[in-house]
CSV table of C-alpha atoms in Angstrom, one decimal:
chain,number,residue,atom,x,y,z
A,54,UNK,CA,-12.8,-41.5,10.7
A,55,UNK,CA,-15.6,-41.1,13.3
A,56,UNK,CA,-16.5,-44.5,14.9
A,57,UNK,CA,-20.0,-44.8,14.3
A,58,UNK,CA,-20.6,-47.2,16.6
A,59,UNK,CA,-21.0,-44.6,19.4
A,60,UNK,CA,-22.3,-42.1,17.6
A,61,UNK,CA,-26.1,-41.1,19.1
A,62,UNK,CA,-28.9,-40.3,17.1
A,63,UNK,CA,-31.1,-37.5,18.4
A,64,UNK,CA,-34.6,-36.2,17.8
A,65,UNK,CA,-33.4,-33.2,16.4
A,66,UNK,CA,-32.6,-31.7,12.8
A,67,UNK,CA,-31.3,-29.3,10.7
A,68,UNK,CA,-32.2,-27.5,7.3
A,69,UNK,CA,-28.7,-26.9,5.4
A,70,UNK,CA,-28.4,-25.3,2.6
A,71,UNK,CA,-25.9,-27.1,0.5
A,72,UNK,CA,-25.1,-28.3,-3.2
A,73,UNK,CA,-27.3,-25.1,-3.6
A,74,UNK,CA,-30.6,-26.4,-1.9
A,75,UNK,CA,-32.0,-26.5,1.6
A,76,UNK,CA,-31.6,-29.9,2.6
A,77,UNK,CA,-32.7,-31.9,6.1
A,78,UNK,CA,-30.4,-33.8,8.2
A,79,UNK,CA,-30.4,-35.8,11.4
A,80,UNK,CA,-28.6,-34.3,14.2
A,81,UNK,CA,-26.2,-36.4,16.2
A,82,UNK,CA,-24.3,-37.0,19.7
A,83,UNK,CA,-20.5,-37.1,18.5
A,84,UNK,CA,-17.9,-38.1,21.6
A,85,UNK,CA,-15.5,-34.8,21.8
A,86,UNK,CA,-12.4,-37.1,21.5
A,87,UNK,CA,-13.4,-38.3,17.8
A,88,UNK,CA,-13.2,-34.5,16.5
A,89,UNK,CA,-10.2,-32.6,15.3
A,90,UNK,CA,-10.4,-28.9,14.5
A,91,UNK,CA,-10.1,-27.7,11.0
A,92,UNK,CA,-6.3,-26.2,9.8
A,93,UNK,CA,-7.3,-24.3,7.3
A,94,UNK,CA,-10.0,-22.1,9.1
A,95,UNK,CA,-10.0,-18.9,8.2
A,96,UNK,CA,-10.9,-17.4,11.7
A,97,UNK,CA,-7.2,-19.0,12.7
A,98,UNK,CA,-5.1,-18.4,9.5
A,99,UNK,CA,-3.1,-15.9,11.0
A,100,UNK,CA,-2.2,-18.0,14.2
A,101,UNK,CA,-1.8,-21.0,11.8
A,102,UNK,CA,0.6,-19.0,10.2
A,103,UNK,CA,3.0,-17.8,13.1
A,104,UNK,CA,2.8,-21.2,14.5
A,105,UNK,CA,4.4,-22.5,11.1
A,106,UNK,CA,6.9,-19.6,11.1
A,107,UNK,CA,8.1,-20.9,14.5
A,108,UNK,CA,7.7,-24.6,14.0
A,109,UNK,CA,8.4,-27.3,10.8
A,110,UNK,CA,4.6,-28.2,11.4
A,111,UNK,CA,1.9,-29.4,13.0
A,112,UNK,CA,1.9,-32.2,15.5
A,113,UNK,CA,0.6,-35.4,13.4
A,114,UNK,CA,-1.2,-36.8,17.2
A,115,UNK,CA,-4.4,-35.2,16.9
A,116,UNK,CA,-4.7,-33.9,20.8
A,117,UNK,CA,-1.6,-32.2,20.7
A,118,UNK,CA,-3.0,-30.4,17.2
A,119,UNK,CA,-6.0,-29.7,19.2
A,120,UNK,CA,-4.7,-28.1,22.2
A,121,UNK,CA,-3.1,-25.7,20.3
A,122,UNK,CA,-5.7,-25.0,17.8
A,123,UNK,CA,-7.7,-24.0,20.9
A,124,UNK,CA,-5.1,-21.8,22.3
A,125,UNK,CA,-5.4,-19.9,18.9
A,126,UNK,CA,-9.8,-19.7,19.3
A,127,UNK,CA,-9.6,-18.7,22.9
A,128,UNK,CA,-6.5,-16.1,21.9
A,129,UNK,CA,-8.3,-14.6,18.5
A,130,UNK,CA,-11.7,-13.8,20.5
A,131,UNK,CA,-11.8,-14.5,24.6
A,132,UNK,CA,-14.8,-12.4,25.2
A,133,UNK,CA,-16.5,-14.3,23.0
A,134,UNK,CA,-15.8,-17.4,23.5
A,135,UNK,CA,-16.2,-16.9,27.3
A,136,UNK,CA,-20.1,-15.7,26.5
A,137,UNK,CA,-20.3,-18.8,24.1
A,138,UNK,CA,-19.1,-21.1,26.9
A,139,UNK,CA,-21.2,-19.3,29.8
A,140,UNK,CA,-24.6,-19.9,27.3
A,141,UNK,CA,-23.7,-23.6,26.8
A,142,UNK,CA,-23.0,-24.4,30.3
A,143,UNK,CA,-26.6,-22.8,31.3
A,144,UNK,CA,-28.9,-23.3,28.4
A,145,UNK,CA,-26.9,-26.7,26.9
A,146,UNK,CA,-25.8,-26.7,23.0
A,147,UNK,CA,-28.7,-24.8,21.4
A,148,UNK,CA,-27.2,-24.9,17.9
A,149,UNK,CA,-26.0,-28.0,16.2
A,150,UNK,CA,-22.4,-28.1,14.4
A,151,UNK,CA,-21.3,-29.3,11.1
A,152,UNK,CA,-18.6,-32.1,10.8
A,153,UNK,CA,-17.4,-34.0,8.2
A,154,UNK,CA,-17.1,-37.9,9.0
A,155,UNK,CA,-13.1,-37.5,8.8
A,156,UNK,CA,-13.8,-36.0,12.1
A,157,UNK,CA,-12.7,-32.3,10.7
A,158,UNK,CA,-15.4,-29.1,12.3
A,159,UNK,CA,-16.6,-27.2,9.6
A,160,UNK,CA,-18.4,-25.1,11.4
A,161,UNK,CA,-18.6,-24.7,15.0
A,162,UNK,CA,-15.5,-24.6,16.5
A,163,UNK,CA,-15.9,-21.7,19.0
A,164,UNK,CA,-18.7,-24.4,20.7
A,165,UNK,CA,-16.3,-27.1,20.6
A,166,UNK,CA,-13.9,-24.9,22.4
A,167,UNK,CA,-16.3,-24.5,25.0
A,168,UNK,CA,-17.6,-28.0,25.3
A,169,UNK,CA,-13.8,-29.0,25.6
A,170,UNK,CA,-13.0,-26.8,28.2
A,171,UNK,CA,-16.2,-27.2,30.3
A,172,UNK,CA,-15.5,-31.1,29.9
A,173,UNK,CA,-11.9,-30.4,31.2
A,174,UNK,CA,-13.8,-28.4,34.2
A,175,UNK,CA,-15.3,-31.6,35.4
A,176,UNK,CA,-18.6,-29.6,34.6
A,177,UNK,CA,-20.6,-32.7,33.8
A,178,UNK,CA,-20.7,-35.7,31.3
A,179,UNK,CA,-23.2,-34.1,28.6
A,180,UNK,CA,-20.1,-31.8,28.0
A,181,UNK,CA,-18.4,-34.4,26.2
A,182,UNK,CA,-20.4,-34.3,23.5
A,183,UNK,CA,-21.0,-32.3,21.2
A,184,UNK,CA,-24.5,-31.9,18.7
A,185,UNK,CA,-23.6,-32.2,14.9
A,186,UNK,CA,-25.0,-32.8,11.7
A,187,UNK,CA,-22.1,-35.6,10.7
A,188,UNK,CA,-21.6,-34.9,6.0
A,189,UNK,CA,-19.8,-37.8,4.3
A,190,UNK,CA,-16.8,-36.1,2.8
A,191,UNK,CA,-17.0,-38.7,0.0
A,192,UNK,CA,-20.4,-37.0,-0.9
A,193,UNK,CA,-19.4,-33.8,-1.4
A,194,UNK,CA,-16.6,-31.9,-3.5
A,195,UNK,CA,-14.3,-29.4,-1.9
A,196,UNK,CA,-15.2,-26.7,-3.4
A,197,UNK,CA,-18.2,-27.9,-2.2
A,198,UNK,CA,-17.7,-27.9,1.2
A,199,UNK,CA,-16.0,-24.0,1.3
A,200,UNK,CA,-19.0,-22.8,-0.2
A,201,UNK,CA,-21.3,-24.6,2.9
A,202,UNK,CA,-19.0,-22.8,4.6
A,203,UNK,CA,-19.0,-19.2,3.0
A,204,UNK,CA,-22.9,-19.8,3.8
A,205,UNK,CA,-23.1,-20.6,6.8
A,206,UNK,CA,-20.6,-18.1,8.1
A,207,UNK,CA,-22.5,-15.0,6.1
A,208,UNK,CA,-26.0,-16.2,6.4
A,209,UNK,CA,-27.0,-15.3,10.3
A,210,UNK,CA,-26.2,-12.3,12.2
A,211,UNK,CA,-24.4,-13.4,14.5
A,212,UNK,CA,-22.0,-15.0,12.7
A,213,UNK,CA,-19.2,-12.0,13.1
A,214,UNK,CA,-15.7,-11.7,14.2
A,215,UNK,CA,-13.8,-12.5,11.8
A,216,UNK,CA,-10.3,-10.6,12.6
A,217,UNK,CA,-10.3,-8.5,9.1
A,218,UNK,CA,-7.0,-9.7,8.6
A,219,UNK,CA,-8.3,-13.1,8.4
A,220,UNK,CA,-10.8,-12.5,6.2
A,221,UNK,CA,-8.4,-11.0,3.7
A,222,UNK,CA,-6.0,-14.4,4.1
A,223,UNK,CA,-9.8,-16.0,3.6
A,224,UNK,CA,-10.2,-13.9,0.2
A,225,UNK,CA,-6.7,-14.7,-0.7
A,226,UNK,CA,-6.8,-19.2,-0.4
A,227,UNK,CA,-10.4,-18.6,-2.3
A,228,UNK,CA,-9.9,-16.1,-5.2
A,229,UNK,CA,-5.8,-15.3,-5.9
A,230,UNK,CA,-4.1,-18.4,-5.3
A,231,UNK,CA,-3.5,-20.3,-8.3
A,232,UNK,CA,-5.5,-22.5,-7.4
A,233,UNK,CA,-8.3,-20.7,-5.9
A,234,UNK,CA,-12.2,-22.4,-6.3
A,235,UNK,CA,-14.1,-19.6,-6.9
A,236,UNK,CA,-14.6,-16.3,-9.2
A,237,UNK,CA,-15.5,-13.4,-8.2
A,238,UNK,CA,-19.0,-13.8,-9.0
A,239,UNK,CA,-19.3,-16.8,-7.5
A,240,UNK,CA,-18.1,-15.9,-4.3
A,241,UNK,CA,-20.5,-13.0,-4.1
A,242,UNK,CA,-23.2,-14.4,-4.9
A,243,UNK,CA,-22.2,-17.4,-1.8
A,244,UNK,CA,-21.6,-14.4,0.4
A,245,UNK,CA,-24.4,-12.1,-0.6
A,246,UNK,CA,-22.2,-9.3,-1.6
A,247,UNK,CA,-21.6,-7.5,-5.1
A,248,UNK,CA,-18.6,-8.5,-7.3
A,249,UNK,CA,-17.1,-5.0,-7.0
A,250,UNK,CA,-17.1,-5.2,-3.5
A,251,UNK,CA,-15.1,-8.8,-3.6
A,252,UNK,CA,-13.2,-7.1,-6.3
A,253,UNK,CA,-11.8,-4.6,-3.8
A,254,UNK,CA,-11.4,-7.0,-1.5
A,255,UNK,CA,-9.3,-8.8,-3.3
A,256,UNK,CA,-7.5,-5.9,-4.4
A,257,UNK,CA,-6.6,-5.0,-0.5
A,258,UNK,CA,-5.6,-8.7,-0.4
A,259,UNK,CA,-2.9,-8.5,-2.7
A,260,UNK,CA,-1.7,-5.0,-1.6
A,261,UNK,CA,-1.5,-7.4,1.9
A,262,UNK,CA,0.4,-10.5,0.3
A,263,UNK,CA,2.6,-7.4,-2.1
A,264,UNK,CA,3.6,-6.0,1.4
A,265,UNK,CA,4.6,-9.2,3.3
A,266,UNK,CA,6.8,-9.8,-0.1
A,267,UNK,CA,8.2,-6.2,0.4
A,268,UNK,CA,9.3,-6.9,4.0
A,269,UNK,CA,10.7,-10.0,3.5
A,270,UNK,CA,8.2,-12.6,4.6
A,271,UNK,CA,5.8,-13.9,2.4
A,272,UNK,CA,2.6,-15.1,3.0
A,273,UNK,CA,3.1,-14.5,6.9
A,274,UNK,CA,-0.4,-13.1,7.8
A,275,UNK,CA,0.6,-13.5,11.8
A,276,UNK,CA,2.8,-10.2,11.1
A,277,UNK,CA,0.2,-7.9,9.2
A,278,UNK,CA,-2.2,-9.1,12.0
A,279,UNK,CA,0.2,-8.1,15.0
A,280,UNK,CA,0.8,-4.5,13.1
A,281,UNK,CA,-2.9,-4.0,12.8
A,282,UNK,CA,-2.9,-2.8,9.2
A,283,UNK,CA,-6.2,-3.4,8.0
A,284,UNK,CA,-6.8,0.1,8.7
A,285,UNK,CA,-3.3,1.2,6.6
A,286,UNK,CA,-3.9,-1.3,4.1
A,287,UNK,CA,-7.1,0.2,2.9
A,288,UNK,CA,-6.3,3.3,3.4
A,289,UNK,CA,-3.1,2.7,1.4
A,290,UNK,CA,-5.2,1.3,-1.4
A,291,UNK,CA,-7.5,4.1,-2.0
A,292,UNK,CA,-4.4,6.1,-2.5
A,293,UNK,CA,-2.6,3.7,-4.9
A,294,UNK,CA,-6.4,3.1,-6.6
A,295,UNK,CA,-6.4,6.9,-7.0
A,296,UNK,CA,-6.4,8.2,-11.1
A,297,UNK,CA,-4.0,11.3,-9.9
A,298,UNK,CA,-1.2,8.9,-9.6
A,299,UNK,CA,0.2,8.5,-12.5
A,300,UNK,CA,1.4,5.2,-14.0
A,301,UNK,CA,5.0,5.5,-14.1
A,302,UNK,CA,4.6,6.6,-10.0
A,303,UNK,CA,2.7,3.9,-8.7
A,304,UNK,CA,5.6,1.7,-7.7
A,305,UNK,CA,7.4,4.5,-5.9
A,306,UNK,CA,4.4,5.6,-4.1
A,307,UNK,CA,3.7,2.1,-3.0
A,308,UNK,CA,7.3,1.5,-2.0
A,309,UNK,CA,6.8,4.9,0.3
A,310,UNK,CA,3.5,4.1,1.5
A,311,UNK,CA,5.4,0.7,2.3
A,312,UNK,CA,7.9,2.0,4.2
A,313,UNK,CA,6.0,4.5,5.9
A,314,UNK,CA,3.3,1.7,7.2
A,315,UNK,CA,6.9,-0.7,8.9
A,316,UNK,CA,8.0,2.8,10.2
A,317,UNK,CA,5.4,4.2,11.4
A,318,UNK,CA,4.0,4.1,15.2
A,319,UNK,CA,0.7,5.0,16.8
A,320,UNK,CA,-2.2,6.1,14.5
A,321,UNK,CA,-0.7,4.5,10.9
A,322,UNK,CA,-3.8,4.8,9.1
A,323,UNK,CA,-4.2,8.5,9.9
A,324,UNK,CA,0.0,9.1,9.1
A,325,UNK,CA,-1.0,7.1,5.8
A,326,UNK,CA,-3.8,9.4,4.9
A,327,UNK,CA,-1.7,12.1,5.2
A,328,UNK,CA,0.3,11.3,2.6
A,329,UNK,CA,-2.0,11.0,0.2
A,330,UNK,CA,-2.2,14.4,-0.8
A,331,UNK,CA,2.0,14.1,-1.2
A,332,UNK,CA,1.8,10.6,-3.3
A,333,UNK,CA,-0.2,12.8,-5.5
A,334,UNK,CA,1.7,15.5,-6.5
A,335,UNK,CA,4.2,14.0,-8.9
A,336,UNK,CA,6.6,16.5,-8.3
A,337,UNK,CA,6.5,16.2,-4.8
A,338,UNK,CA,6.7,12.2,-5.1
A,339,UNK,CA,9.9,12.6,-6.9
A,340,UNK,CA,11.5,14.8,-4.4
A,341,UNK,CA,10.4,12.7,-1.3
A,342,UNK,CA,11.9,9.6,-3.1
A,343,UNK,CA,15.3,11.6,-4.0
A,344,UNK,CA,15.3,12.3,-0.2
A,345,UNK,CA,14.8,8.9,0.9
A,346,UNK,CA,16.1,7.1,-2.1
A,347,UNK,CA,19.8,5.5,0.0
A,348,UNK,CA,17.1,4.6,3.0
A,349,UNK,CA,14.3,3.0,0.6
A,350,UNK,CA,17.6,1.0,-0.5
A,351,UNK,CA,18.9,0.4,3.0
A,352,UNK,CA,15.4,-0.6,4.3
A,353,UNK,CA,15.1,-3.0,1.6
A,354,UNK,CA,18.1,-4.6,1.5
A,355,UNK,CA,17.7,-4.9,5.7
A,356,UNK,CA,14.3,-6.7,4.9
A,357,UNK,CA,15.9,-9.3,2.5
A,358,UNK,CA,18.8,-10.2,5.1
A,359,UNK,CA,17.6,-13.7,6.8
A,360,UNK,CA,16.5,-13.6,10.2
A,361,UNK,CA,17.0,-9.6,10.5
A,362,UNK,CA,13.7,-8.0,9.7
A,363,UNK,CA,11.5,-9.0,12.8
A,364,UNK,CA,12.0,-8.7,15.8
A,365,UNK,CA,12.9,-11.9,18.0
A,366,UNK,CA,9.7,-13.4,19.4
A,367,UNK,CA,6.6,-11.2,19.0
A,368,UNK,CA,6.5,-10.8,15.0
A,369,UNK,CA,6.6,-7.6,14.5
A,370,UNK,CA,8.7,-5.8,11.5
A,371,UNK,CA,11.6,-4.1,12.7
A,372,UNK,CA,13.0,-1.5,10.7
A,373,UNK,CA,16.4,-0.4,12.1
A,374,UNK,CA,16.3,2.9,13.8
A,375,UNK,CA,18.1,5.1,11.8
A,376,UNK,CA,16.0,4.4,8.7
A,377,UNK,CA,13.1,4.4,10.6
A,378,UNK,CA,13.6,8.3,12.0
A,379,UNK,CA,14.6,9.2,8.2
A,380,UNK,CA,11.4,7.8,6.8
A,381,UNK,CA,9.3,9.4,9.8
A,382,UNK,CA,11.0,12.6,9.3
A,383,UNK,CA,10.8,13.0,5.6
A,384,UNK,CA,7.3,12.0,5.1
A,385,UNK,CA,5.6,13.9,8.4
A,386,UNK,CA,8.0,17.3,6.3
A,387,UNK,CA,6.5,16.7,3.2
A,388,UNK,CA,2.8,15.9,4.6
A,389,UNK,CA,2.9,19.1,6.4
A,390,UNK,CA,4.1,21.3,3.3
A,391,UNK,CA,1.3,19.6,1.5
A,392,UNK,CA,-1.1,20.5,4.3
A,393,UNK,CA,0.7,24.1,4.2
A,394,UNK,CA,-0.1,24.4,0.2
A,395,UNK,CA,-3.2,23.3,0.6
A,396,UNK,CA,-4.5,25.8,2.9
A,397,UNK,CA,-3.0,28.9,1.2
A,398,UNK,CA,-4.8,27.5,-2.1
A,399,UNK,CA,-8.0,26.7,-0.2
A,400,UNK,CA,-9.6,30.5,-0.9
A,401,UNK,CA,-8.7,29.9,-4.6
A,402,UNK,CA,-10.4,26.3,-4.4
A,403,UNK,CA,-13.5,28.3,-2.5
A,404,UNK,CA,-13.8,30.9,-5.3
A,405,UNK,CA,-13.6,28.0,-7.9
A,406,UNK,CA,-16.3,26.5,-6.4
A,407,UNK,CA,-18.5,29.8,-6.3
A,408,UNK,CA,-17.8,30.5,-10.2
A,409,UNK,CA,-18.9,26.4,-10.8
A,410,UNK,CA,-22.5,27.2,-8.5
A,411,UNK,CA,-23.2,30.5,-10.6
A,412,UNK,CA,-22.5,28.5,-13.4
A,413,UNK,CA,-25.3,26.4,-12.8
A,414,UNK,CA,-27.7,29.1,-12.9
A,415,UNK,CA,-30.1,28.8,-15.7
A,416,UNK,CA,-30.7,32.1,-17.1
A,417,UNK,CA,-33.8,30.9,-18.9
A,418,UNK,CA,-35.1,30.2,-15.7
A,419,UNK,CA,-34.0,33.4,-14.6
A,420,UNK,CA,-36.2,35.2,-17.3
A,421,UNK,CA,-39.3,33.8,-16.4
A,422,UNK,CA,-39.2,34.8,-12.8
A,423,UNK,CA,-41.8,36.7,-10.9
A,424,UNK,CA,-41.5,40.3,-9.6
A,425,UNK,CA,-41.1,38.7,-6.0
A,426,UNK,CA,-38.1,36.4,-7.2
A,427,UNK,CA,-36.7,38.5,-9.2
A,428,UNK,CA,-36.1,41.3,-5.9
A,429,UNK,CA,-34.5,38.4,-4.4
A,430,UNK,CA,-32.8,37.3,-6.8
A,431,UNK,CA,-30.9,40.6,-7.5
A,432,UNK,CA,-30.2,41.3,-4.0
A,433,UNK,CA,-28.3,38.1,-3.2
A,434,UNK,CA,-26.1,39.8,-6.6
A,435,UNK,CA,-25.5,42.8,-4.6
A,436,UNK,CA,-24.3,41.0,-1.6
A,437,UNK,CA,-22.2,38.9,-3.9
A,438,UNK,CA,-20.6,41.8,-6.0
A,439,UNK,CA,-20.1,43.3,-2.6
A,440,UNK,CA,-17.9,40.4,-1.1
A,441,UNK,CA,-16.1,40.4,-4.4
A,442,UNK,CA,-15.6,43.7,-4.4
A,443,UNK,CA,-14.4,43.3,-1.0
A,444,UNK,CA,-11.9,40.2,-1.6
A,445,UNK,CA,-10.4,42.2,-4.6
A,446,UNK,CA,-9.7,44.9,-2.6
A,447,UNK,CA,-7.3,42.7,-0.6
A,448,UNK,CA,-5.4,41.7,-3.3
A,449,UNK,CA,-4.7,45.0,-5.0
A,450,UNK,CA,-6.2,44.1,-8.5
A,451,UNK,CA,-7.4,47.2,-10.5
């Protein structure tokens, strides 16, 4: 707990808006040294989460908790923290924090970065301290206290760079988990968003935690974060969301799409996109899974070895080579068939559009044009019947 014995009143305040209500509160001096960064932060979940794969936990001595929490905020956005440090070292703290008396940040942890380092800088005394408004844990639920923080984080602006990845780890502690404190209504309305939105957002965040199950390590956001997937995810999620796919296909085009996204270099969310014409077709489904079926099975039974489906060090799934080409080779064949069919169908699809625009014209309306309209109206039919003429022609049709 914070000694409140050195604790400084200021002059200052701040309006919160909390237990659903604005309410004022003092703001206060709080010695750096009595604070401990939060754990379960979403802007860190993903470094939380590769520290833990590498280590049996956290240090218990705060410090040593701190100095790597602060590795992780420097790591997940230096450019930012570097202006947030720069503007507090010219202008002072401008914007008070939010601790809980347990000495845990609930918001403001990018400024106590700063004011941590610029202390360490020998920068000058008032960097030890940091402003806050200090909340009595005891007061306040914790359910609570995550929705101060879904406010405070989606209320301003500025408040932005969240690593998408960690917002879907975010979505996932506060709406799948067992557990989880809110409903989807509840956390749009505490993030001013719609409840289809946070539906497909949760949606994304359990084709996430389905795909860390699928290669082996669950609920190991670090890896999804190093691959950069937010792009593949979604766009993998539009295709399994799609109504061409039919029921009894939607496990073998996720375990495709699956593969394909561990295989796949360069531009994955494109490569994904490309497939979604081939997902699509169930006939061409089947025959990309009969081509691949031994190296879907070799790829998962590689992923479900201990210790064999990352590589060493950095994280990232490793998906051994030969499976790798196989998957890369029959996806990118069947993706360019598809592309292929598509574009000797595309002057059918043309003419099907046509016939559905002529369709549309009301012939009532027709009737009760004027001289004028009607001249034009008959000679954009000439020009019409003329290109028709013209296309059937080509084709040899009597």
């Amino acid at each position: 707990m914070i000694d409140t014995n050195i604790v400084e009143l200021t002059k200052e305040t701040k309006n919160l808006i909390i237990k659903g209500h604005t309410q004022l509160f003092p703001v206060v001096r709080i010695p750096l040294g009595e604070l401990q960064y939060n754990k379960l932060n979403g802007r860190i979940a993903t470094w939380i989460s590769e520290y833990l794969s590498n280590n049996d936990k956290f240090p218990e001595e705060i410090e040593k908790a701190n100095m790597i929490i602060e590795g992780f905020m420097e790591e997940s956005n230096p450019d930012l923290l570097k202006k947030t440090k720069t503007n507090i070292e010219l202008f002072d703290q401008q914007e008070s924090a939010v601790v809980l008396k347990n000495g845990i940040i609930v918001d403001g942890n990018r400024r106590f970065t700063a004011l941590r380092q610029l202390s360490r800088e020998g920068k000058g005394q008032k960097f030890s301290y940091i402003k806050a408004v200090l909340l009595d844990s005891d007061d306040y639920t914790e359910k609570e206290i995550k929705t101060f923080e879904l406010n405070l984080q989606h209320a301003k602006e500025e408040r932005v760079g969240y690593n998408p990845i960690d917002r879907l780890v975010d979505i996932y502690r506060d709406l799948i988990t067992e557990n989880a404190p809110f409903s989807p209504a509840e956390y749009a309305r505490e993030v001013a968003s719609t409840e289809k939105v946070v539906q497909q957002e949760m949606e994304v965040s359990q084709l996430m935690i389905d795909y860390l199950e699928y290669i082996g390590h669950p609920l190991m956001f670090h890896i999804v974060r190093k691959q950069k997937l937010d792009g593949p995810l979604r766009e993998a999620h539009r295709i399994l969301k799609s109504k061409k796919i039919e029921a009894e296909n939607i496990e073998d085009a996720r375990d495709v799409i699956f593969a394909s996204i561990a295989s796949f270099d360069g531009d994955v969310t494109r490569k994904i996109r490309d497939m979604k014409k081939v997902v699509q077709d169930s006939k061409m489904l089947n025959e990309v899974v009969t081509e691949l079926d031994d190296t879907l099975d070799d790829i998962d039974a590689h992923f479900h070895e201990p210790d064999t489906s990352t590589v060493p060090g950095n994280n990232i799934v490793d998906v051994p080579i030969n499976q790798k080409n196989k998957v890369i080779e029959i996806t990118s064949k069947f993706a360019e068939r598809k592309k292929l069919t598509s574009a000797k169908r595309a002057p059918i699809e043309s003419l099907k559009r046509c016939l559905d625009r002529v369709n549309d014209v009301d012939s009532d309306a027709v009737v009760r044009m004027n001289s004028d309209d009607i001249d034009e109206f008959s000679e954009y039919i000439i020009r019409i019947q003329e290109q028709l003429d013209s296309l059937k022609g080509l084709t040899n049709v009597d």
